[in-house]
XYZ file of C-alpha atoms in Angstrom:
69
model
C 0.000 0.000 0.000
C 1.434 3.355 -0.984
C 0.362 6.910 -0.346
C 1.947 9.937 -1.998
C 1.165 13.632 -1.568
C 2.786 16.377 -3.607
C 1.765 19.936 -2.865
C 1.406 22.638 -0.277
C 1.645 21.945 3.433
C 1.592 23.941 6.645
C 3.241 22.296 9.680
C 2.901 18.866 8.025
C -0.795 19.361 7.197
C -1.990 19.354 3.569
C -2.904 22.904 2.567
C -3.349 24.792 -0.721
C -2.965 22.999 -4.068
C -1.833 19.390 -4.082
C -2.138 15.902 -5.528
C -2.778 12.834 -3.350
C -2.367 9.324 -4.797
C -3.166 6.098 -2.949
C -2.329 2.661 -4.423
C -3.256 -0.734 -2.964
C -3.109 -4.394 -4.008
C -4.816 -7.149 -2.012
C -5.456 -10.745 -3.146
C -4.929 -9.964 -6.851
C -7.238 -6.944 -6.602
C -5.868 -3.498 -7.257
C -7.235 -0.072 -6.582
C -6.178 3.517 -6.674
C -7.557 6.850 -5.577
C -6.328 10.215 -6.812
C -7.360 13.732 -5.801
C -5.895 16.784 -7.536
C -7.032 20.131 -6.181
C -7.407 22.349 -3.126
C -6.673 21.156 0.415
C -7.541 22.735 3.757
C -6.448 21.260 7.092
C -5.601 17.834 5.551
C -9.036 17.550 3.840
C -9.874 17.924 0.111
C -11.647 21.271 -0.107
C -12.986 23.344 -2.969
C -12.434 22.724 -6.658
C -10.646 19.501 -7.490
C -10.813 16.268 -9.443
C -11.208 12.814 -7.900
C -10.645 9.506 -9.668
C -11.098 6.031 -8.170
C -10.520 2.694 -9.916
C -10.874 -0.849 -8.556
C -9.915 -3.975 -10.491
C -10.754 -7.553 -9.619
C -10.671 -10.992 -11.229
C -13.669 -13.324 -11.011
C -13.504 -17.095 -10.474
C -13.278 -17.667 -14.255
C -10.204 -15.441 -14.525
C -12.027 -12.530 -16.151
C -10.648 -9.179 -15.032
C -13.015 -6.260 -14.362
C -12.330 -2.581 -13.771
C -14.771 -0.353 -11.950
C -14.014 3.343 -11.932
C -15.365 6.728 -11.076
C -14.014 10.066 -12.155
């Protein structure tokens, strides 16, 4: 599991413009979450773009991707 934040910060707290990316892989399932926009007190705030994608493989080996942007 990996989390990355690139952007403004104030005393270690996300603030201003920034990009947060979270990646995870569990039992052959993968997912990621990305937010690019304004932050205030460590919370996404204001105008920004969010994207989430989850992938999984069913019992027949067919891979599916479910996403939201």
